[in-house]
Each structure stands twice: as C-alpha cells, then as structure tokens.
Amino acid sequence: MKVLAIVVGNNKYFEGCELDNAINDAQGIADIFSRLGYEVLFWNDINTDGIIEILEQYEKRINEFDASIFYFAGHGFQVDGENYLASVDCQIANPTKAHCQRTCIRLTEIMDIFRKASTMVNIAIIDACRKGFERGGSSEFSPIHAPKGALIAFSTSENSGAKDYGYKNHSIYTGSLLKFIGVERLSVEELFKRVRKTVFALTGGAQTTWEHTSLVGDFYFNTGQLVHSITIPYSEVVVKDKMFSEANDQFGIVMNLKSYDWNIQNPAIDRFLSIPPSKIDKDQQFIIGRNILQAADYAFNATAFLDNLRENLRLYTVEGENHLLNGILYEIYFNSNGDFRSENLKKHNLPKVLKLRNVPEFKKSFEFITKVLEPYRDQLFYIPGDNVSHIDVAVLATNEVKRSKTGEEFPYQAVDTITVQGKDITLPISKYDVWGTNESNLKQVISHYLSAPEELIQINSGVELKKMTFKIPEETSTW
C-alpha cells in the first residue's frame, strides 16, 4: 500500500506561546513513517505561506496514493465553532476569526481534501491544544466528524487541553504513539486504544485522547515492512531468523546451531569461539547469540558457554556494544518470526543472563532490550533494563490447623491471594510445585513466573509462610 504522510511541527510561536517539543514530535513521526516506507513531506515552523504550500501539495499528491496521513504538532483551538491549527504567524493569545482564517489551517480544509480524494484510507493525527499550563476558553476543539474512509485522532478529548511535555523529548501523546506505531499488524483502532490507555495512565486521568472513525476497512501502520521496533539496529533476516538461510551464514555456524542435533551444534560452538570477534559482523553476532541460547537445550558446549557467560561475552564488547548479548536477550523474548513470545518466554537460562544486568560493560545491551520491549510493557511484570530495586508481592494468608483422625494437629498457612502490581497471580502460582512448601520456595516460583531476578522479589505477608496451601476447592488440593 502506497502511503503519503504530511507531517507538520511548530515551536516558534510568539513570545509566551512558544513550544518545546512540537518539532521533536513531528520529526519522530516523520522518521518512523520514512522507515515504514511512506513518502513523507515534512514542514516545521510554518508561516502563512507554508499553509498554502501544504494544502496545495496535499491536494495535488494525494490521489497518487492508496492512503494518506496528516500529522500536526503545535497550537490548536476553536473560534466560532471552527477548528484551527495555528501557523507561527498566528496570535495565539487573542485570536480572532478573521485572523485565524489567514494564519491557520482549518481542519475542515483537511477533511475536504479527504472527501475529494480517491484514497481508501485517510488519517488525521492532531497533537495540538498544547501549552505548558492549563488553558480554557478558545484553546478547546469543537466536535468534528470524519468523512467516510477516514479517522481523526486528537491528543485530547473535547473541552480539554494537552501537554507539550511529559515523555522524554516528546509530548505525552506523541511519545505514546511512537511507543506503539512500529508494532507489526496492530490495527489503527487498537493502536489508538493503547495510546489512550497510556496517556490516561501517565497523566493520572487528566488527559484523555479522542478519535472519530468512519473507516470501513482495516489499516495497519506496520504490515511487516518495519520489524517491530525502530530501535532494532539489525537486518530483517536475523530479527526474523526463520528467514535466515545458508546464503546469509557467513561462517557456516548459524545453520549448524539451528540443527537441533548436539553432534552438529557442539562443533559449531567450538568453531565460533575460534574466530576472532573482529571478523564477525554485528548481524552474525546477534543471530549467533540467539542460537547459542536455543542450542543450550541440546548442546553441552552451548550450556557451558552460558554457565560462564560473563567471561565469554567480554571478548565481544566493543565501545560498550555487545551484539552477542543483544541476540541472547532478544531470543528470550521474541520467536523466529520476530514476534513477542508473550506467555512463552524462554526462561530456562534467564537467571544466568539477568545476573549481568548491573555489570557496567553490558549496560547498553540491557538498554537495548528495554527499548525493544517497551511496546509490550503492559504484558510484562519486569523488563531487565528497568532500574528496579525490588518487586513487592502481597500475600494474603491466614494461619490454619488441620487435624487428623487421631487428633494430631498440622499447622499450615492458607493463601487467599497473591498480588503483584495490582494483578492477582494466585491461580497460576498455585499450579507450580509450591503446595506444602515455605516462603523461600514461593519466592523462587514467583521469580520464575514474573521472569524477574529472585533477589528482587519481596514477599509481604501478615503471617510467616512455613507450609502453604491455597484456598481452592478441596478436591483439587494436592497435599
């Protein structure tokens, strides 16, 4: 699908109305759209002449494409029921209708271009109504409806303001948008739903995004042309390594590691260790790291490599970058299609890898996996690069006594709930081999379930957990 993207960001408004992040936001959007293969027309700090150029170019070019996207970051407001996107010539503090008609893009002008176009899909993303302080009155947007085949997304709902800061060097809205826009096969409706949840959470409910859609079909920003995250600096054949073939195998090592035959895998590890690291490019190191991890299920040489991981990896660290470790970390969380493993993470050797998270020379690798996992944060309890001192686990339990037929008493602790980060994990934990055991064993089990270092798990309970059971129906009890 051919997509045209019109991207506009304005910072340099009149004194007192300047913005800090609108151009950063627009540039971030333009960069990701370019990597998605869209044709991007980019403007920043547009004046009145720029408005004419944008509208003329948009109307002239749109019919060459299957879809179009209009993105604006800057000041926006309504006057007399009309929604305006302000150029830097606009007097933001006291706009009049006549002044706005000459110094702003009217949102209805964009909608008119959508209506007349032959494109199947048109999307307008408006990160406006943004200032470093609360605004009222004319800073709000009027209701607007998308024409057929279009979607309009606002950074804030009706009668509300949006912030120019809050997400690193981006507004909260665009920062959240950039977090999810590279996720493969994520529908546009689901994308904006995730953005809305993120913005709502980050602002404590003060800002709620809003969309109106008349789309009649599906649209995905990334249908596979961009591999998951814009933060992955490796070629597609090593990220989606099911595509990897002998033609890509520089030393004949990777295909042997993929063989699932330890008689072939073990010599491949030896061969790899015999090659000077400087001779192996970053893509090859990345995919070898991935396959050392998967080979550790079969080949004792791969297991031995992981058992002495810190020393083995040191040879491959160059200027703080370790592509071998990046590959190992990536393999834990992503499958051969480059898809997030969700509930099927490769946890077997995870504790060995997580021991390196505080080693300074491997810092960049954990920063790498943190960025790659950012779109999946709501599916994880722990991300290795996060600066977390502990993970609180609330265990609600009571002391109980079980009496035998002879009258002998057996004290135990009946666990009612186990909660982490507001989520009840009692049922999945009860399925582990934890019945009749103590807090130490529970800690190990929770560490495994959360895919987090055991030393970070902090169990908080009102009773001492010496011999646990769970409050589930008696017929399912196993002790």
Coordinates of C-alpha atoms in Angstrom, one line a residue:
M1 CA 0.0 0.0 0.0
K2 CA 1.4 3.4 -1.0
V3 CA 1.0 6.0 1.8
L4 CA 1.6 9.7 1.7
A5 CA 2.4 11.4 5.0
I6 CA 2.1 15.1 5.6
V7 CA 3.9 16.0 8.8
V8 CA 4.0 19.4 10.4
G9 CA 5.6 20.6 13.7
N10 CA 5.6 24.2 15.0
N11 CA 7.6 25.5 18.0
K12 CA 8.4 29.2 17.3
Y13 CA 5.2 30.9 18.1
F14 CA 5.1 34.5 19.5
E15 CA 6.6 35.2 22.9
G16 CA 4.8 33.4 25.7
C17 CA 3.3 30.8 23.4
E18 CA 6.5 29.0 22.3
L19 CA 6.5 25.2 22.5
D20 CA 9.5 22.9 23.2
N21 CA 8.6 19.6 21.8
A22 CA 6.3 20.0 18.8
I23 CA 9.2 19.8 16.2
N24 CA 10.7 16.8 18.1
D25 CA 7.3 15.1 17.9
A26 CA 6.9 15.8 14.2
Q27 CA 10.5 14.7 13.5
G28 CA 9.9 11.5 15.4
I29 CA 6.8 10.8 13.4
A30 CA 8.4 11.6 10.1
D31 CA 11.3 9.3 10.9
I32 CA 9.1 6.3 11.7
F33 CA 6.9 7.0 8.7
S34 CA 10.0 7.1 6.5
R35 CA 11.2 3.7 7.9
L36 CA 7.7 2.3 7.2
G37 CA 8.3 3.2 3.5
Y38 CA 5.8 6.1 3.4
E39 CA 6.5 9.1 1.3
V40 CA 6.9 11.9 3.8
L41 CA 6.5 15.6 3.2
F42 CA 7.8 17.4 6.3
W43 CA 7.4 21.1 7.4
N44 CA 8.4 22.8 10.6
D45 CA 7.6 26.3 12.0
I46 CA 5.3 27.0 9.0
N47 CA 4.1 30.6 8.4
T48 CA 1.1 31.7 6.4
D49 CA 2.9 30.9 3.1
G50 CA 3.6 27.4 4.4
I51 CA -0.1 26.8 4.9
I52 CA -0.8 27.4 1.2
E53 CA 2.1 25.2 0.2
I54 CA 0.9 22.3 2.5
L55 CA -2.7 22.4 1.2
E56 CA -1.6 22.7 -2.4
Q57 CA 0.9 19.8 -2.2
Y58 CA -1.6 17.6 -0.2
E59 CA -4.4 18.1 -2.7
K60 CA -2.0 17.7 -5.7
R61 CA -0.3 14.5 -4.5
I62 CA -3.0 12.6 -2.5
N63 CA -4.5 10.7 -5.5
E64 CA -1.2 9.1 -6.3
F65 CA -1.5 7.0 -3.1
D66 CA -3.7 4.4 -1.5
A67 CA -3.7 6.1 1.9
S68 CA -2.7 9.4 3.4
I69 CA -1.8 10.5 6.9
F70 CA -1.8 14.2 8.1
Y71 CA 0.0 14.8 11.4
F72 CA 0.2 18.2 13.1
A73 CA 2.0 19.1 16.3
G74 CA 1.6 22.7 17.6
H75 CA -1.1 25.0 18.9
G76 CA -4.7 24.4 18.0
F77 CA -8.1 25.8 19.1
Q78 CA -11.6 26.7 18.0
V79 CA -13.1 30.0 17.2
D80 CA -16.9 30.3 16.5
G81 CA -17.2 26.5 16.0
E82 CA -14.2 26.2 13.6
N83 CA -11.1 24.2 14.5
Y84 CA -7.8 25.8 13.6
L85 CA -4.2 24.5 13.5
A86 CA -2.0 27.5 14.1
S87 CA 0.9 28.6 12.0
V88 CA 3.7 30.5 13.7
D89 CA 2.2 33.8 12.4
C90 CA -0.9 33.3 14.5
Q91 CA -1.6 35.5 17.5
I92 CA -2.3 32.6 19.9
A93 CA -3.1 34.8 23.0
N94 CA -6.0 36.6 21.4
P95 CA -7.1 35.0 18.1
T96 CA -10.0 36.4 16.1
K97 CA -11.9 34.6 13.4
A98 CA -10.6 36.8 10.6
H99 CA -7.0 36.5 11.9
C100 CA -7.3 32.7 12.2
Q101 CA -8.6 32.3 8.7
R102 CA -5.5 33.8 7.4
T103 CA -2.9 32.3 9.7
C104 CA -4.1 28.8 10.4
I105 CA -5.0 25.6 8.7
R106 CA -8.7 24.9 9.1
L107 CA -9.3 21.3 10.0
T108 CA -12.3 21.4 7.6
E109 CA -9.8 22.0 4.8
I110 CA -8.1 18.7 5.6
M111 CA -11.4 17.0 5.7
D112 CA -12.4 18.4 2.4
I113 CA -9.2 17.0 0.9
F114 CA -10.1 13.6 2.4
R115 CA -13.6 13.7 0.9
K116 CA -12.4 14.6 -2.6
A117 CA -9.6 12.0 -2.7
S118 CA -9.6 8.6 -4.3
T119 CA -7.6 7.1 -1.4
M120 CA -9.0 4.2 0.5
V121 CA -7.9 5.4 3.9
N122 CA -7.1 8.9 5.3
I123 CA -5.9 9.6 8.8
A124 CA -5.5 12.9 10.7
I125 CA -3.5 12.9 13.9
I126 CA -3.7 16.2 15.8
D127 CA -1.4 16.7 18.8
A128 CA -2.5 20.2 19.5
C129 CA -4.2 22.3 22.1
R130 CA -0.8 22.1 23.9
K131 CA 0.8 24.5 26.3
G132 CA 2.9 24.3 29.5
F133 CA 0.0 25.5 31.6
E134 CA -3.8 24.8 31.8
R135 CA -5.8 26.5 29.2
G136 CA -9.5 27.2 28.8
G137 CA -11.9 29.0 26.5
S138 CA -10.8 29.1 22.9
S139 CA -8.0 26.6 23.4
E140 CA -10.5 23.8 23.1
F141 CA -11.5 21.9 20.0
S142 CA -15.0 21.7 18.6
P143 CA -16.6 18.4 17.7
I144 CA -15.8 17.2 14.2
H145 CA -16.7 14.0 12.3
A146 CA -14.5 12.1 9.9
P147 CA -15.7 11.6 6.4
K148 CA -16.1 8.1 5.0
G149 CA -12.9 6.1 5.0
A150 CA -11.2 8.5 7.4
L151 CA -10.1 8.6 11.0
I152 CA -9.4 11.7 13.1
A153 CA -7.3 11.3 16.3
F154 CA -6.9 14.1 18.8
S155 CA -4.4 14.2 21.6
T156 CA -7.2 15.2 24.0
S157 CA -10.9 15.0 24.2
E158 CA -13.4 17.8 23.8
N159 CA -13.1 20.7 26.2
S160 CA -9.6 19.6 27.4
G161 CA -6.0 20.6 27.0
A162 CA -3.0 18.6 26.0
K163 CA 0.6 18.9 27.3
D164 CA 3.7 19.8 25.3
Y165 CA 5.9 17.7 27.6
G166 CA 5.9 14.5 29.8
Y167 CA 7.5 11.8 27.6
K168 CA 11.3 12.4 27.4
N169 CA 11.7 14.8 24.5
H170 CA 8.1 14.4 23.3
S171 CA 4.6 15.3 24.4
I172 CA 2.9 12.5 26.3
Y173 CA 0.6 11.8 23.3
T174 CA 3.2 11.6 20.6
G175 CA 5.6 9.8 22.9
S176 CA 3.0 7.2 23.5
L177 CA 2.2 7.0 19.8
L178 CA 5.8 6.4 18.9
K179 CA 5.9 3.6 21.5
F180 CA 3.3 1.5 19.6
I181 CA 3.4 2.6 16.0
G182 CA 6.1 0.1 15.0
V183 CA 4.3 -2.9 16.3
E184 CA 3.6 -5.3 13.5
R185 CA -0.1 -6.0 12.4
L186 CA -1.5 -3.7 15.1
S187 CA -4.7 -2.2 13.7
V188 CA -5.1 1.5 13.8
E189 CA -8.0 1.3 16.2
E190 CA -6.1 -0.9 18.6
L191 CA -3.1 1.4 18.3
F192 CA -5.0 4.4 19.4
K193 CA -6.7 2.4 22.2
R194 CA -3.3 1.6 23.6
V195 CA -2.2 5.2 23.2
R196 CA -5.3 6.3 25.1
K197 CA -4.7 3.9 28.0
T198 CA -1.0 5.0 28.2
V199 CA -1.8 8.8 28.1
F200 CA -4.6 8.3 30.7
A201 CA -2.2 6.5 33.0
L202 CA 0.7 8.9 32.6
T203 CA -1.5 11.9 33.3
G204 CA -3.4 10.4 36.1
G205 CA -6.6 10.7 34.1
A206 CA -6.1 14.4 33.4
Q207 CA -5.7 13.9 29.6
T208 CA -7.9 11.5 27.6
T209 CA -7.3 11.1 23.9
W210 CA -10.2 11.0 21.4
E211 CA -10.8 9.5 18.0
H212 CA -13.6 9.6 15.5
T213 CA -13.6 7.0 12.7
S214 CA -15.5 6.2 9.6
L215 CA -13.0 3.6 8.4
V216 CA -14.7 0.8 6.5
G217 CA -11.6 -1.4 6.3
D218 CA -8.5 -2.3 8.3
F219 CA -5.4 -0.2 8.4
Y220 CA -2.0 -1.2 9.9
F221 CA 0.9 1.2 10.1
N222 CA 3.3 -1.7 10.0
T223 CA 2.3 -4.7 8.0
G224 CA 5.7 -6.2 8.2
Q225 CA 7.8 -3.7 6.3
L226 CA 9.3 -2.4 9.6
V227 CA 10.5 -5.1 12.0
H228 CA 8.6 -4.5 15.3
S229 CA 10.7 -1.7 16.8
I230 CA 12.5 1.2 15.3
T231 CA 15.2 0.6 18.0
I232 CA 16.5 -2.7 16.5
P233 CA 19.7 -2.0 14.6
Y234 CA 19.9 -5.4 12.8
S235 CA 18.8 -6.7 9.4
E236 CA 15.5 -8.3 9.0
V237 CA 16.9 -11.8 8.3
V238 CA 18.4 -12.0 11.8
V239 CA 15.5 -10.4 13.6
K240 CA 13.0 -12.7 11.8
D241 CA 15.5 -15.5 11.8
K242 CA 13.2 -18.1 10.2
M243 CA 14.2 -16.2 7.0
F244 CA 17.9 -16.9 7.6
S245 CA 19.5 -19.3 5.1
E246 CA 22.9 -20.7 4.2
A247 CA 23.4 -17.8 1.9
N248 CA 23.3 -15.5 4.9
D249 CA 25.6 -17.7 7.0
Q250 CA 29.0 -16.0 6.9
F251 CA 30.9 -18.8 8.7
G252 CA 28.5 -21.8 8.3
I253 CA 27.9 -21.7 12.1
V254 CA 24.3 -20.5 12.4
M255 CA 22.7 -23.2 10.4
N256 CA 24.6 -25.8 12.4
L257 CA 23.4 -24.3 15.7
K258 CA 19.8 -24.5 14.3
S259 CA 20.1 -28.2 13.6
Y260 CA 18.7 -29.4 17.0
D261 CA 21.5 -32.1 16.8
W262 CA 24.1 -31.7 19.5
N263 CA 26.6 -33.7 17.4
I264 CA 26.5 -30.8 15.0
Q265 CA 25.8 -28.0 17.5
N266 CA 28.8 -28.7 19.7
P267 CA 31.4 -28.3 17.0
A268 CA 29.7 -25.2 15.8
I269 CA 30.3 -23.6 19.2
D270 CA 33.9 -24.6 19.0
R271 CA 34.2 -23.1 15.5
F272 CA 32.6 -19.9 16.7
L273 CA 35.0 -19.5 19.6
S274 CA 38.0 -20.0 17.3
I275 CA 37.1 -16.9 15.1
P276 CA 38.4 -13.5 16.2
P277 CA 35.4 -11.4 17.2
S278 CA 36.6 -8.5 15.0
K279 CA 35.9 -10.8 12.0
I280 CA 32.3 -11.3 12.8
D281 CA 29.9 -8.5 11.9
K282 CA 27.1 -7.4 14.2
D283 CA 24.3 -9.2 12.4
Q284 CA 26.2 -12.5 12.6
Q285 CA 27.0 -11.9 16.3
F286 CA 23.3 -11.1 17.0
I287 CA 22.0 -14.3 15.4
I288 CA 24.7 -16.5 16.8
G289 CA 23.8 -15.1 20.3
R290 CA 20.1 -16.1 19.6
N291 CA 21.1 -19.6 18.6
I292 CA 23.5 -20.2 21.4
L293 CA 20.6 -19.7 23.7
Q294 CA 18.3 -22.1 21.8
A295 CA 21.1 -24.7 21.4
A296 CA 21.6 -24.7 25.1
D297 CA 18.6 -27.0 25.4
Y298 CA 20.6 -29.7 23.5
A299 CA 24.3 -29.0 23.2
F300 CA 26.6 -29.1 26.3
N301 CA 29.0 -26.6 24.7
A302 CA 26.2 -24.1 24.4
T303 CA 25.3 -24.8 28.1
A304 CA 28.9 -24.4 29.1
F305 CA 29.0 -21.0 27.3
L306 CA 26.1 -19.8 29.3
D307 CA 27.4 -21.2 32.5
N308 CA 30.5 -18.9 32.1
L309 CA 28.5 -16.1 30.3
R310 CA 30.2 -13.0 31.7
E311 CA 33.7 -14.1 30.8
N312 CA 32.7 -15.5 27.4
L313 CA 30.9 -12.3 26.4
R314 CA 33.7 -9.9 27.3
L315 CA 35.6 -10.6 24.1
Y316 CA 32.6 -9.3 22.1
T317 CA 32.1 -6.0 23.8
V318 CA 33.3 -3.1 21.6
E319 CA 32.7 0.5 22.7
G320 CA 30.1 -0.7 25.1
E321 CA 28.1 -2.6 22.5
N322 CA 27.7 -6.4 22.8
H323 CA 25.7 -7.7 19.8
L324 CA 26.1 -11.3 21.1
L325 CA 24.4 -10.5 24.3
N326 CA 21.7 -8.5 22.5
G327 CA 20.9 -11.6 20.5
I328 CA 20.7 -13.7 23.6
L329 CA 18.3 -11.2 25.3
Y330 CA 16.2 -10.9 22.1
E331 CA 15.8 -14.7 21.8
I332 CA 14.4 -14.9 25.3
Y333 CA 11.5 -12.6 24.4
F334 CA 11.0 -13.0 20.6
N335 CA 10.5 -16.0 18.4
S336 CA 11.9 -16.8 14.9
N337 CA 9.2 -14.7 13.3
G338 CA 10.3 -11.7 15.4
D339 CA 7.0 -11.9 17.3
F340 CA 6.8 -11.3 21.1
R341 CA 6.6 -14.6 22.9
S342 CA 4.0 -13.3 25.4
E343 CA 3.5 -16.1 27.9
N344 CA 6.1 -18.4 26.3
L345 CA 9.3 -16.6 27.2
K346 CA 12.5 -18.7 27.1
K347 CA 13.1 -18.7 30.8
H348 CA 15.4 -21.7 31.3
N349 CA 18.6 -19.7 31.3
L350 CA 17.1 -16.4 32.2
P351 CA 18.7 -16.2 35.7
K352 CA 22.2 -16.6 34.2
V353 CA 21.5 -13.7 31.8
L354 CA 19.9 -11.4 34.4
K355 CA 23.0 -11.7 36.6
L356 CA 24.7 -9.4 34.1
R357 CA 22.1 -6.6 34.3
N358 CA 24.2 -4.5 36.7
V359 CA 27.6 -5.1 35.0
P360 CA 28.6 -1.7 33.6
E361 CA 30.2 -3.2 30.4
F362 CA 26.8 -4.8 29.4
K363 CA 24.7 -1.7 30.2
K364 CA 24.0 -0.9 26.6
S365 CA 22.6 -4.4 25.9
F366 CA 20.1 -4.0 28.7
E367 CA 19.2 -0.6 27.4
F368 CA 18.6 -2.2 24.0
I369 CA 16.2 -4.9 25.3
T370 CA 14.4 -2.3 27.4
K371 CA 13.6 -0.2 24.3
V372 CA 12.6 -3.2 22.2
L373 CA 10.3 -4.4 25.0
E374 CA 8.7 -1.0 25.6
P375 CA 5.6 -1.8 23.4
Y376 CA 4.9 -4.9 25.4
R377 CA 5.4 -3.4 28.9
D378 CA 1.7 -4.0 29.8
Q379 CA 2.3 -7.7 29.2
L380 CA 5.4 -8.0 31.4
F381 CA 5.9 -7.7 35.2
Y382 CA 9.6 -7.0 34.7
I383 CA 11.9 -5.7 32.0
P384 CA 15.6 -6.4 32.5
G385 CA 16.9 -2.9 31.9
D386 CA 14.5 -1.2 34.3
N387 CA 16.1 0.4 37.4
V388 CA 14.1 -1.6 39.9
S389 CA 15.3 -2.1 43.5
H390 CA 12.5 -4.6 44.4
I391 CA 9.2 -6.1 43.3
D392 CA 6.6 -6.1 46.0
V393 CA 4.5 -9.2 46.3
A394 CA 1.5 -9.1 48.6
V395 CA 0.5 -12.5 50.0
L396 CA -2.8 -12.6 51.9
A397 CA -2.8 -15.7 54.0
T398 CA -4.2 -17.0 57.3
N399 CA -2.8 -19.5 59.9
E400 CA -4.9 -22.6 59.9
V401 CA -4.8 -26.1 61.6
K402 CA -5.6 -29.4 60.0
R403 CA -6.5 -32.2 62.4
S404 CA -6.0 -35.9 61.6
K405 CA -8.5 -38.6 62.7
T406 CA -6.3 -39.3 65.7
G407 CA -6.4 -35.7 66.8
E408 CA -2.9 -34.7 65.6
E409 CA -2.6 -31.1 64.6
F410 CA -0.9 -29.9 61.4
P411 CA -0.5 -26.1 61.2
Y412 CA -0.3 -24.5 57.8
Q413 CA -0.9 -21.2 56.0
A414 CA -3.9 -20.9 53.7
V415 CA -3.1 -18.5 50.9
D416 CA -6.1 -16.4 49.8
T417 CA -4.5 -14.1 47.2
I418 CA -1.1 -13.3 45.7
T419 CA -0.9 -9.8 44.1
V420 CA 1.8 -8.1 42.1
Q421 CA 1.5 -4.6 40.6
G422 CA -2.3 -4.8 41.2
K423 CA -2.7 -8.1 39.4
D424 CA -3.9 -11.3 41.0
I425 CA -1.5 -14.1 40.2
T426 CA -2.8 -16.6 42.7
L427 CA -4.1 -19.2 40.3
P428 CA -1.0 -19.5 38.1
I429 CA 1.2 -19.7 41.1
S430 CA -0.9 -22.4 42.7
K431 CA -0.2 -24.6 39.7
Y432 CA 3.5 -24.7 40.5
D433 CA 5.0 -27.2 42.9
V434 CA 4.6 -24.9 45.9
W435 CA 2.0 -26.7 48.0
G436 CA 3.3 -27.6 51.4
T437 CA 6.4 -25.5 51.0
N438 CA 7.7 -22.3 52.5
E439 CA 8.3 -18.7 51.6
S440 CA 11.7 -19.4 50.1
N441 CA 10.3 -21.8 47.6
L442 CA 7.4 -19.4 46.9
K443 CA 9.9 -16.7 46.1
Q444 CA 11.7 -18.9 43.6
V445 CA 8.4 -19.8 41.9
I446 CA 7.2 -16.1 41.7
S447 CA 10.6 -15.2 40.3
H448 CA 10.2 -17.7 37.5
Y449 CA 6.6 -16.7 36.8
L450 CA 7.5 -13.0 36.7
S451 CA 10.7 -13.6 34.7
A452 CA 12.5 -11.4 37.3
P453 CA 15.6 -11.9 39.4
E454 CA 14.8 -13.8 42.6
E455 CA 16.7 -11.2 44.7
L456 CA 14.2 -8.5 43.7
I457 CA 11.2 -10.4 44.9
Q458 CA 10.0 -9.0 48.2
I459 CA 7.2 -11.0 49.8
N460 CA 4.9 -9.1 52.1
S461 CA 2.6 -11.3 54.3
G462 CA 1.0 -10.9 57.7
V463 CA 1.9 -14.4 58.6
E464 CA 5.1 -16.5 58.4
L465 CA 4.8 -18.8 55.4
K466 CA 6.2 -22.2 56.6
K467 CA 3.8 -24.7 54.9
M468 CA 1.4 -23.3 52.4
T469 CA -1.8 -24.3 50.8
F470 CA -4.2 -22.4 48.7
K471 CA -7.9 -21.7 49.3
I472 CA -9.2 -23.6 46.3
P473 CA -11.8 -26.4 46.3
E474 CA -10.7 -29.4 48.4
E475 CA -11.0 -31.9 45.5
T476 CA -8.1 -30.1 43.7
S477 CA -5.8 -29.9 46.7
T478 CA -2.7 -32.0 46.4
W479 CA -1.4 -32.2 49.9

